[in-house]
Amino acid sequence: MRLFRTILILAIALGTFSSAGLADEINELYYAIEQNGTVCGYAHVLITETERDNRRVIELTDSLWIQIALMGKTITGKYVFTYTIDPVTGMYAHHTSEIDQETLQMGAVVDVDGNAVRIASLPDNDTSIVEVPPGTIFQNTRLHPHVVRWFEDESLESKTKTVFSEIDGVTNEVEYRKIGHEELQLIGNTYDALKVMILNRTTGVSATLWLAPETGLLLKTESIRSSYLADASIRERVQTAEFDSNIYAKVGTVISNPWALSYVKVHVKATPGGMWLTPEALNTPGQTFDGTVTDNRIDGVFEIRYDRYDGSDAPPFPLDFTDVDSLKPFLEPSDFIESDEPELIAEAKRITDGAGDAWEAATRLSEWVNEEIGYDLPGGGTALGTYRLRLGECGSHANLLAGFCRAVGIPARCVFGCMYVPDHGGAFGQHAWNEIYMGDAGWIPVDCTVDEVTYADCGHVRLGVWTSRMAMLNPDTIVLLDYSVGEGTFADLVKATNMEYAGLVGEYRGPDKVLTILTQDQRLAIDIPGQMTFQLKDPDEHGEWFFVLTDRVSVSFDTDASGRASSLTINSRQRLPRAQDTIAIDMSGIPEAFHAYVGKYSLPMQNALVSVTCDDNHLNLAFSQEHSVRMEPSDEGESFIARTPKSTLVITFDPGDAGTASALKFSELVTCPKIAAKESAH
């Protein structure tokens, strides 16, 4: 779920300063940032009026810090935005941005010369020139004298203008509406503020602004977050704000096998950002919409029946769609999909080498992303960043798959919406996935993030093609009206115990809690207290029953000749990419055979590292200074074994460049004996 993109700009705290008598003196201001009623960040603003190229300009620097809790993980973002502003018009001529969201660091330099905008992305310094229409607005985060001029001097009630978006590098159509005047009380001062609503008719994002009518300076803003003028003490009051309610809407129905959803009917009330929505655009192959869309607010019923494509009549591979104008945007590189990078091209060609047709090639690429890219927030962000980091959220997965496909000539795009998840007792959560073009079969939805490498289940509600980094679900309510799983409706599924599983059903003693094996919807399932009941796929040739929701966890049983289980083993798999070594590792005294392995590795979805160290000619896996386990070579010699009081770890390493491992992979095996019926009864 590509949330960091919205965090970048909508987190900006908008405040005010007085331009009178600034001269060369620096003004220092602070602003609070609130999310869902919690102060979760602040902005430190420095402003000065000075001279550049023989003309007076305003130099403005916004430094922001924000902390949110998302999907059980705390994410901290640091941002610095600078502007060189014309004090008369309030437009900027030069702008820089620096963004640090843990694993994601990026930025840009924007220079305006008439109707030409030069954008250099950081850190690679790729440069592009964008031509914009005359009269385009280049607005900063603080000073808006043009808005005051429209509504105070010219007495207009509304105004629609072309505004340049440095976030996406394109122009947006933005409508400004005057609401009136309102008195504000901020840090002991009273302001007679001009209240204005703005609606971006390109991205659908809206906000309410309070402006100082004398100068056009921002006092307060409300959007998915609110921000307002504060004092320096705001730095001591920052807490972590929950963000899940902005991307999840609970429905109160747990579907244990959502991968098999074949029909969904759902009533959605939401005000998404990131694309301008119309009822017509919400009706697409496999999806119908009946309702209204007013100023990007959706209120209506979606019905979804996606047919699963089997590869019939797939285009040949390699293929050439370059002469089809409508497909060109989905074959070319874009801001976050660097399909022209030699690294991605070479890997995509390697993966698809010898593919019989375009569908086989696309399937291989989807499987690779699913298997090799772990889930983490915020992850690598771009296609190239995700490929190198080997981590990312849904948007990162979608970017990489689109980049791979485009690199070998297969049209691919990222789409945005929400999907059903069993989290939170059943919910729809913000999500991004892919559509891949297969000639006469059209655009085929696939979701490599959730193991649906050749399809997307019917729990996916499609809002549109993902073109803006401002994407956000912003749900009010989502009501699940009806659904079908597989061939029949949920109500028709038989919940009786299947005799085939009789020897496996029962209670098992885990390290911390009792686990229950049962049948659910004609499948074997495992109930883990405090989490949920996970349905299991049929066993593979090795006797492993993989979770329906993920191929990274499986269950196997130790049974007697009659099929009665005496224990079960849970196998959880993790891939930890190698972390950047900030200090050179001293390899003296370490056997050369271990040099490739020693270092630090990142734990996905946790702000933590594990270390591989060497002591007394043995490798150790250290989770902390106090907690480490010895790694012993396995009998096969291709892996290592580490034992903890509760589990056994089987550890392998992925080879990397420069003689170091690129990742550590481990399987954690937890064996749970079956509880005898008499013991269970007590």
XYZ file of C-alpha atoms in Angstrom:
682
model
C 0.000 0.000 0.000
C 1.875 3.071 -1.302
C 1.261 5.392 1.599
C 4.544 7.321 1.710
C 3.513 9.254 -1.391
C 0.621 10.908 0.380
C 2.730 11.478 3.478
C 5.178 13.595 1.496
C 3.027 16.625 0.804
C -0.164 16.370 2.812
C 1.983 16.318 5.944
C 3.144 19.864 5.285
C 2.220 22.223 8.091
C 0.970 25.492 6.656
C 1.537 28.633 8.705
C 2.079 32.343 8.397
C 4.656 35.080 8.613
C 4.558 38.817 8.216
C 6.418 40.185 5.201
C 6.479 43.695 6.581
C 9.900 44.876 7.750
C 11.677 41.550 7.195
C 14.730 43.093 5.525
C 17.546 40.551 5.903
C 16.355 39.357 9.303
C 15.482 35.664 9.653
C 12.018 34.795 10.973
C 11.721 31.490 12.829
C 8.295 29.889 13.172
C 6.800 26.568 14.303
C 3.654 24.745 13.214
C 1.811 21.757 14.641
C 0.804 18.768 12.524
C -2.186 16.702 13.699
C -3.420 13.333 12.474
C -6.742 11.993 13.767
C -6.599 14.339 16.777
C -2.988 13.535 17.731
C -0.093 15.970 17.358
C 2.244 13.748 15.361
C 4.741 16.233 13.994
C 5.838 19.800 13.561
C 7.337 22.149 10.994
C 10.253 24.457 11.687
C 10.162 27.357 9.219
C 12.872 29.907 8.444
C 11.965 32.903 6.282
C 14.005 35.854 5.127
C 13.653 38.589 2.536
C 16.914 39.129 0.694
C 18.356 39.992 -2.696
C 19.231 37.603 -5.507
C 20.254 38.615 -9.049
C 19.542 42.281 -8.220
C 15.961 41.667 -7.143
C 14.208 41.173 -3.846
C 13.136 37.619 -3.091
C 11.790 35.662 -0.150
C 13.799 32.610 0.874
C 11.621 30.082 2.690
C 12.719 26.772 4.242
C 10.264 24.230 5.664
C 11.781 21.451 7.777
C 9.220 18.873 8.844
C 9.260 15.884 11.157
C 6.307 13.483 11.394
C 5.659 10.096 13.031
C 2.749 7.742 12.349
C 1.820 4.152 13.170
C 0.795 2.181 10.118
C -0.032 -1.538 9.975
C 1.696 -2.075 13.319
C 4.873 -0.251 12.314
C 6.061 3.213 13.372
C 7.239 5.268 10.400
C 9.211 8.478 10.814
C 9.533 10.992 8.000
C 11.864 13.967 7.698
C 11.363 16.522 4.920
C 13.060 19.753 3.887
C 11.440 22.034 1.296
C 13.016 25.304 0.165
C 11.623 28.046 -2.092
C 12.864 31.230 -3.703
C 9.695 33.336 -3.948
C 8.695 36.532 -5.727
C 7.360 38.710 -2.840
C 4.755 40.349 -5.127
C 3.221 37.330 -6.854
C 4.015 34.664 -4.252
C 5.233 32.349 -7.057
C 8.488 30.442 -6.704
C 11.245 30.351 -9.325
C 13.431 27.791 -7.561
C 12.405 24.903 -5.319
C 14.189 21.951 -3.728
C 12.875 18.979 -1.793
C 14.701 16.434 0.342
C 12.770 13.441 1.644
C 13.966 10.861 4.144
C 11.517 8.098 5.028
C 13.870 5.503 6.462
C 14.521 3.137 3.534
C 13.319 5.762 1.034
C 15.503 8.795 0.363
C 14.740 11.011 -2.590
C 14.389 14.622 -3.673
C 14.254 17.049 -6.570
C 15.409 20.464 -7.760
C 12.867 22.546 -9.719
C 13.765 25.672 -11.725
C 11.170 27.791 -13.528
C 12.126 29.785 -16.634
C 9.006 31.279 -18.215
C 6.857 28.402 -19.402
C 9.656 25.840 -19.105
C 10.218 23.875 -15.896
C 13.480 22.005 -15.367
C 13.249 19.093 -12.894
C 16.328 17.246 -11.659
C 15.560 14.218 -9.509
C 17.844 13.290 -6.640
C 20.090 11.417 -5.990
C 20.592 10.276 -9.621
C 20.185 13.819 -11.038
C 18.045 12.671 -13.983
C 16.751 15.824 -15.654
C 13.566 16.546 -17.586
C 12.024 19.691 -19.089
C 8.264 20.232 -18.771
C 6.444 22.870 -20.858
C 3.505 24.478 -19.031
C 0.731 26.832 -20.226
C 1.115 30.604 -19.760
C -0.265 31.791 -16.432
C 0.520 28.522 -14.605
C 0.629 28.929 -10.831
C 3.842 27.944 -9.006
C 2.735 28.140 -5.421
C 4.718 27.535 -2.270
C 3.487 26.190 1.048
C 3.122 29.529 2.872
C 2.490 32.606 0.796
C -0.622 32.932 -1.418
C -1.168 36.601 -2.345
C -2.735 35.514 -5.655
C -5.631 33.866 -3.783
C -6.219 37.009 -1.709
C -6.161 39.065 -4.896
C -8.874 36.920 -6.492
C -11.262 36.898 -3.558
C -10.554 40.195 -1.799
C -9.386 42.622 -4.514
C -11.323 41.189 -7.472
C -14.324 40.014 -5.365
C -14.524 36.653 -7.092
C -16.361 33.723 -5.512
C -14.411 30.983 -7.307
C -11.430 30.606 -9.617
C -10.015 27.655 -11.603
C -6.334 27.737 -12.514
C -3.589 25.541 -13.892
C -1.193 24.756 -11.043
C 2.178 23.026 -11.397
C 2.582 19.961 -9.158
C 6.206 19.407 -8.233
C 5.096 16.110 -6.668
C 4.163 14.559 -10.009
C 5.975 16.934 -12.394
C 2.774 17.848 -14.255
C 0.144 20.584 -14.219
C -3.140 20.117 -12.374
C -6.489 21.832 -12.778
C -7.318 23.348 -9.377
C -10.550 25.069 -8.325
C -10.497 27.653 -5.508
C -13.763 28.528 -3.754
C -14.270 31.377 -1.308
C -16.113 30.294 1.844
C -15.931 33.593 3.748
C -14.148 35.029 6.778
C -13.622 33.283 10.087
C -11.972 34.332 13.339
C -9.059 32.135 14.439
C -7.390 31.953 17.851
C -3.792 30.758 17.501
C -1.003 30.968 20.143
C -2.701 33.856 21.931
C -3.452 35.914 18.803
C -6.737 36.578 17.011
C -6.803 36.463 13.203
C -9.579 37.521 10.828
C -8.870 34.779 8.307
C -10.041 34.403 4.722
C -11.384 30.845 4.456
C -10.933 29.106 1.100
C -11.638 25.589 -0.134
C -9.394 24.197 -2.863
C -10.232 21.170 -5.007
C -7.660 19.594 -7.297
C -9.654 18.370 -10.297
C -6.716 16.266 -11.472
C -5.871 14.355 -8.293
C -9.158 14.772 -6.396
C -7.357 16.078 -3.290
C -9.182 18.837 -1.421
C -8.240 21.070 1.505
C -9.550 24.046 3.459
C -7.160 26.973 3.981
C -7.296 29.944 6.330
C -5.361 32.931 4.915
C -4.264 36.235 6.406
C -6.128 38.669 4.093
C -3.472 41.393 4.345
C -0.659 39.217 2.986
C -2.094 35.969 1.630
C -0.201 33.934 4.222
C -1.498 30.604 5.473
C -2.595 30.387 9.097
C -4.152 26.930 9.115
C -5.052 24.063 6.809
C -7.300 21.003 7.060
C -7.173 18.017 4.763
C -6.418 14.424 5.753
C -4.274 16.139 8.362
C -4.617 19.524 10.018
C -1.813 21.966 10.757
C -1.695 25.360 12.403
C 0.582 28.032 13.804
C 2.187 26.978 17.103
C 5.247 27.787 19.185
C 8.533 25.996 19.864
C 6.990 23.911 22.658
C 5.189 21.868 20.004
C 8.413 19.861 19.608
C 7.918 18.394 23.089
C 4.288 17.373 22.486
C 4.729 15.142 19.439
C 3.315 11.612 19.716
C 2.777 8.769 17.274
C -0.559 9.058 15.457
C -2.477 6.077 14.122
C -2.918 6.101 10.350
C -4.776 2.845 9.723
C -8.199 4.555 9.712
C -7.114 6.540 6.637
C -6.451 3.386 4.650
C -8.737 0.746 6.224
C -12.503 0.460 6.606
C -13.717 -2.410 8.786
C -16.580 -4.570 7.522
C -16.867 -7.052 10.415
C -16.830 -10.182 8.228
C -13.837 -12.534 8.242
C -13.293 -14.394 4.963
C -10.516 -16.877 5.562
C -9.812 -17.560 1.877
C -10.157 -14.191 0.104
C -7.897 -15.469 -2.695
C -10.930 -17.502 -3.868
C -13.426 -14.606 -3.913
C -15.359 -14.927 -7.183
C -17.952 -12.182 -6.575
C -18.183 -9.158 -4.284
C -20.914 -6.563 -3.799
C -19.843 -3.666 -1.604
C -21.180 -0.203 -0.729
C -18.375 2.357 -0.577
C -18.423 5.850 0.882
C -14.998 7.460 0.499
C -13.192 10.550 -0.773
C -10.077 9.173 -2.469
C -7.124 11.271 -3.563
C -4.725 10.665 -6.406
C -7.098 10.678 -9.407
C -10.207 12.528 -10.540
C -13.135 10.118 -10.420
C -16.346 9.881 -12.424
C -19.095 7.221 -12.354
C -18.184 6.271 -15.932
C -14.520 5.667 -15.024
C -15.533 3.338 -12.178
C -17.311 1.003 -14.606
C -14.590 -1.204 -16.079
C -14.326 -4.788 -17.378
C -15.277 -7.038 -14.472
C -16.574 -4.161 -12.311
C -19.828 -2.158 -12.269
C -20.619 0.936 -10.206
C -24.070 2.286 -9.349
C -23.997 5.532 -7.389
C -22.763 9.109 -7.352
C -19.402 10.859 -7.426
C -19.494 14.484 -6.220
C -16.215 16.429 -5.929
C -14.435 13.064 -5.817
C -16.644 11.718 -3.020
C -17.876 8.219 -3.888
C -21.224 6.970 -2.584
C -22.347 3.848 -4.367
C -22.319 0.101 -4.868
C -19.591 -1.836 -6.658
C -20.134 -5.343 -8.030
C -16.989 -7.227 -9.048
C -16.686 -10.412 -11.113
C -13.203 -10.714 -12.603
C -12.745 -13.581 -15.042
C -9.424 -15.356 -14.583
C -7.304 -15.381 -17.709
C -5.785 -18.753 -18.611
C -3.297 -17.500 -21.197
C -5.368 -18.485 -24.216
C -4.320 -16.753 -27.449
C -1.627 -14.777 -25.644
C 0.532 -12.564 -27.867
C 3.877 -13.999 -28.987
C 7.036 -13.122 -27.097
C 9.058 -11.081 -27.680
C 6.370 -8.695 -28.939
C 6.119 -5.172 -30.312
C 3.309 -2.790 -29.366
C 5.353 0.376 -29.926
C 3.165 1.444 -32.876
C -0.022 1.491 -30.719
C -0.301 5.071 -29.430
C -2.708 4.205 -26.597
C -0.175 1.756 -25.147
C 2.889 4.025 -25.261
C 2.422 5.450 -21.726
C 2.510 1.869 -20.411
C 5.649 0.907 -22.328
C 7.766 3.925 -21.455
C 9.677 4.667 -18.234
C 8.102 7.055 -15.735
C 9.011 8.743 -12.477
C 8.759 5.653 -10.266
C 9.016 2.996 -12.992
C 12.573 3.129 -14.386
C 12.064 0.502 -17.088
C 14.974 1.920 -19.110
C 17.535 1.151 -16.383
C 20.101 -1.414 -17.637
C 19.874 -3.290 -14.305
C 16.140 -3.900 -14.671
C 16.347 -4.651 -18.396
C 19.042 -7.284 -17.888
C 17.166 -9.007 -15.033
C 13.828 -8.951 -16.884
C 15.451 -10.489 -19.965
C 17.095 -13.169 -17.822
C 13.799 -14.085 -16.142
C 11.842 -14.234 -19.418
C 14.485 -15.944 -21.536
C 12.867 -18.719 -23.556
C 9.260 -17.820 -22.633
C 6.809 -19.312 -25.118
C 4.467 -16.326 -25.202
C 3.834 -12.972 -23.524
C 1.656 -14.464 -20.774
C 4.337 -16.954 -19.766
C 6.863 -14.097 -19.703
C 4.580 -11.887 -17.578
C 3.825 -14.789 -15.233
C 7.527 -15.442 -14.681
C 8.105 -11.782 -13.854
C 5.137 -11.710 -11.468
C 6.347 -14.866 -9.708
C 9.848 -13.423 -9.347
C 8.578 -10.229 -7.689
C 6.287 -12.249 -5.411
C 9.051 -14.600 -4.306
C 12.026 -12.241 -4.114
C 10.569 -8.979 -2.772
C 9.668 -8.951 0.916
C 6.940 -6.754 2.391
C 7.989 -3.665 4.335
C 7.067 0.000 4.799
C 8.019 2.234 3.138
C 10.333 -0.047 1.152
C 12.230 0.856 -1.992
C 9.510 2.994 -3.544
C 10.602 3.042 -7.184
C 11.010 -0.012 -9.371
C 14.798 0.250 -9.239
C 14.869 1.033 -5.511
C 12.668 -1.964 -4.781
C 14.799 -4.252 -6.931
C 17.946 -3.186 -5.098
C 16.481 -3.188 -1.579
C 14.389 -6.347 -2.119
C 11.701 -4.829 0.140
C 8.566 -2.764 -0.334
C 4.859 -2.300 0.192
C 2.233 -3.014 -2.467
C 3.083 0.074 -4.518
C 6.733 -0.924 -4.605
C 5.825 -4.426 -5.802
C 3.530 -2.978 -8.479
C 6.179 -0.511 -9.651
C 8.784 -3.242 -10.026
C 6.482 -5.614 -11.910
C 5.426 -2.794 -14.252
C 9.089 -1.879 -14.746
C 10.058 -5.471 -15.529
C 7.201 -5.883 -18.019
C 7.912 -2.613 -19.812
C 11.627 -3.451 -19.957
C 10.826 -6.428 -22.225
C 8.070 -4.730 -24.235
C 4.960 -5.917 -22.338
C 2.524 -3.028 -21.634
C 1.855 -2.811 -17.892
C 0.371 -0.281 -15.485
C -0.285 0.173 -11.785
C -3.863 0.557 -10.586
C -5.120 1.904 -7.273
C -8.094 1.111 -5.091
C -8.780 -1.138 -2.129
C -8.974 -4.852 -1.466
C -10.597 -7.124 1.079
C -8.245 -8.338 3.836
C -9.031 -10.464 6.909
C -7.126 -7.975 9.115
C -9.052 -6.011 11.770
C -11.814 -8.627 11.797
C -12.359 -8.175 8.054
C -11.723 -4.899 6.247
C -11.064 -3.207 2.929
C -7.643 -1.603 2.794
C -5.923 0.777 0.415
C -3.963 -1.151 -2.190
C -2.115 -1.027 -5.501
C -1.724 -3.844 -8.019
C -1.052 -4.307 -11.751
C -2.823 -4.708 -15.050
C -0.875 -6.350 -17.878
C -1.940 -6.020 -21.519
C -2.461 -9.290 -23.378
C -3.628 -8.211 -26.838
C -7.159 -9.389 -27.667
C -7.701 -10.454 -24.033
C -7.192 -6.837 -22.933
C -5.843 -5.726 -19.560
C -5.386 -8.617 -17.123
C -5.322 -7.769 -13.369
C -2.613 -9.486 -11.288
C -1.550 -8.927 -7.677
C 1.956 -10.216 -7.043
C 2.035 -8.636 -3.550
C -0.520 -11.130 -2.168
C 0.582 -14.261 -4.064
C -1.975 -13.784 -6.853
C 0.665 -13.842 -9.562
C -1.732 -14.599 -12.456
C -4.940 -12.913 -11.279
C -6.537 -10.530 -8.809
C -9.376 -11.881 -6.680
C -12.779 -10.218 -6.741
C -12.122 -8.479 -3.437
C -10.211 -5.800 -5.404
C -12.197 -2.579 -5.899
C -10.553 -0.646 -8.745
C -10.644 3.162 -8.573
C -8.313 3.945 -11.454
C -4.869 3.923 -13.034
C -2.333 5.133 -10.524
C -0.773 8.310 -11.914
C -0.234 10.545 -8.871
C 1.828 10.148 -5.716
C -1.077 11.712 -3.805
C -2.989 8.400 -3.780
C -5.065 7.866 -0.621
C -8.263 5.875 0.018
C -9.782 8.083 2.773
C -12.748 5.785 3.489
C -15.786 6.811 5.521
C -17.648 3.497 5.513
C -17.483 0.321 3.439
C -20.261 -2.247 3.813
C -19.864 -5.781 2.462
C -23.307 -6.603 1.012
C -22.678 -10.013 -0.564
C -19.878 -12.253 -1.762
C -19.111 -15.654 -3.245
C -16.130 -17.910 -2.639
C -15.214 -20.328 -5.404
C -18.206 -21.870 -7.131
C -20.792 -21.286 -4.390
C -21.842 -18.514 -2.047
C -20.484 -18.411 1.466
C -23.890 -19.361 2.855
C -23.810 -22.538 0.757
C -20.433 -23.756 1.986
C -20.598 -26.801 4.233
C -18.947 -26.396 7.632
C -18.993 -30.062 8.611
C -15.833 -31.876 9.623
C -14.248 -33.641 6.682
C -13.462 -37.244 7.610
C -10.328 -37.075 5.463
C -8.856 -34.711 8.077
C -10.141 -36.523 11.173
C -6.685 -37.694 12.254
C -5.288 -34.151 12.064
C -8.068 -32.192 13.769
C -7.489 -31.327 17.423
C -5.452 -29.172 19.793
C -1.661 -28.797 19.723
C 0.572 -27.323 22.395
C 2.555 -24.376 21.023
C 5.403 -22.566 22.827
C 3.059 -19.910 24.224
C -0.508 -20.929 23.401
C -2.687 -23.829 22.349
C -3.281 -24.062 18.584
C -6.336 -25.746 17.089
C -6.521 -27.629 13.791
C -10.080 -27.674 12.448
C -11.985 -27.629 9.177
C -13.506 -24.462 7.781
C -15.352 -24.019 4.498
C -14.315 -27.560 3.475
C -10.623 -26.787 4.098
C -8.199 -27.663 6.841
C -7.403 -24.585 8.951
C -5.316 -23.556 11.951
C -6.715 -21.274 14.652
C -4.010 -19.144 16.276
C -5.410 -17.373 19.377
C -5.061 -13.611 19.260
C -4.673 -13.629 15.467
C -7.241 -15.462 13.322
C -8.116 -18.783 11.742
C -5.887 -19.402 8.722
C -7.117 -21.753 6.037
C -4.574 -24.117 4.500
C -4.029 -25.174 0.909
C -3.946 -28.865 0.037
C -0.592 -30.470 0.881
C 2.187 -30.396 -1.705
C 4.396 -33.326 -2.669
C 6.472 -32.744 0.479
C 3.459 -32.858 2.785
C 3.464 -29.115 3.502
C 0.102 -27.369 3.911
C 0.777 -23.742 2.966
C -1.388 -20.934 4.306
C -3.945 -19.699 1.771
C -2.948 -16.110 2.560
C 0.808 -16.566 2.100
C 3.294 -19.034 0.700
C 5.779 -18.019 3.386
C 4.123 -20.068 6.145
C 3.236 -23.763 6.082
C 2.188 -26.585 8.413
C 3.298 -30.217 8.270
C 2.199 -33.175 10.400
C 4.009 -36.151 11.930
C 1.491 -38.994 11.497
C 1.322 -42.740 12.128
C 0.270 -45.389 9.615
C -3.421 -44.700 10.275
C -3.029 -40.988 9.539
C -3.290 -39.803 13.149
C -1.029 -36.861 13.947
C 1.268 -36.826 16.981
C 2.615 -33.299 16.316
C 2.637 -30.481 13.817
C 5.467 -28.224 12.683
C 4.960 -24.625 11.599
C 7.527 -23.383 9.074
C 7.760 -19.571 8.776
C 10.069 -18.172 6.124
C 11.750 -14.750 6.133
C 14.127 -12.951 3.797
C 16.304 -10.247 5.384
C 18.148 -7.993 2.901
C 21.649 -6.916 3.818
C 21.737 -3.474 5.459
C 24.191 -0.790 4.416
C 27.400 -1.085 6.413
C 28.145 2.406 7.748
C 31.427 1.247 9.295
C 33.865 -1.102 7.582
C 33.841 -4.545 9.188
C 37.131 -5.742 10.621
C 37.615 -9.223 9.146
C 40.914 -9.946 10.871
C 40.709 -13.241 12.740
C 37.560 -14.308 10.859
C 37.891 -17.370 8.587
C 37.738 -16.349 4.941
C 34.827 -18.732 4.325
C 32.684 -16.545 6.643
C 33.601 -13.128 5.184
C 30.600 -13.064 2.826
C 28.115 -13.647 5.663
C 29.291 -11.350 8.466
C 27.269 -8.117 8.620
C 23.850 -6.665 9.458
C 20.483 -7.618 7.925
C 17.150 -5.737 8.055
C 14.017 -7.240 9.615
C 10.998 -6.435 7.395
C 8.216 -4.357 9.038
C 10.423 -3.738 12.067
C 12.842 -0.919 12.753
C 15.472 -3.468 13.729
C 18.534 -5.286 12.493
C 19.976 -8.722 13.125
C 23.716 -9.315 12.936
C 25.812 -12.210 11.777
C 29.037 -12.187 13.792
C 31.967 -14.541 14.198
C 33.367 -15.748 17.523
C 35.785 -18.587 18.142
C 35.544 -19.676 14.479
C 31.754 -19.982 14.699
C 29.069 -17.799 13.168
C 26.439 -16.326 15.495
C 23.032 -14.863 14.729
C 22.508 -11.897 17.065
C 19.033 -10.409 17.511
C 20.397 -8.028 20.164
C 23.426 -7.689 22.381
C 21.776 -9.959 24.940
C 20.209 -12.449 22.536
C 22.313 -14.440 20.076
C 22.439 -18.056 18.940
C 25.263 -20.098 17.457
C 24.994 -21.181 13.813
C 26.249 -24.693 13.064
C 26.835 -25.943 9.507
C 24.147 -28.383 8.379
C 24.992 -31.919 7.287
C 24.486 -30.902 3.658
C 26.879 -27.981 4.108
C 24.673 -25.529 2.159
C 22.919 -24.040 5.184
C 23.343 -23.372 8.893
C 21.258 -24.520 11.863
C 20.569 -22.363 14.923
C 18.494 -23.552 17.873
C 16.510 -21.434 20.327
C 14.467 -22.683 23.306
C 11.304 -22.472 21.200
C 12.346 -23.158 17.617
C 14.962 -24.274 15.114
C 16.263 -21.902 12.439
C 17.534 -23.137 9.069
C 19.634 -20.323 7.586
C 20.903 -19.756 4.039
C 22.433 -16.755 2.266
C 21.808 -15.231 -1.158
C 25.025 -14.409 -3.021
C 25.669 -10.746 -3.772
C 28.198 -8.475 -5.393
C 31.717 -7.788 -4.134
C 31.889 -11.108 -2.319
C 29.194 -10.367 0.282
C 25.787 -11.965 0.790
C 22.886 -9.849 -0.451
C 20.359 -11.381 1.946
C 19.903 -13.824 4.802
C 17.013 -16.271 4.502
C 15.778 -18.448 7.309
C 13.045 -20.960 7.987
C 11.854 -20.975 11.591
C 10.546 -24.407 12.562
C 8.274 -24.673 15.608
C 7.134 -28.163 16.602
C 3.895 -28.492 18.597
C 2.875 -31.868 20.109
C -0.756 -32.879 19.833
C -2.737 -32.720 23.063
C -4.431 -35.995 23.947
C -8.221 -35.893 23.971
C -8.400 -36.504 27.748
C -5.872 -33.722 28.455
C -7.759 -31.399 26.139
C -11.021 -32.134 27.918
C -9.528 -30.961 31.221
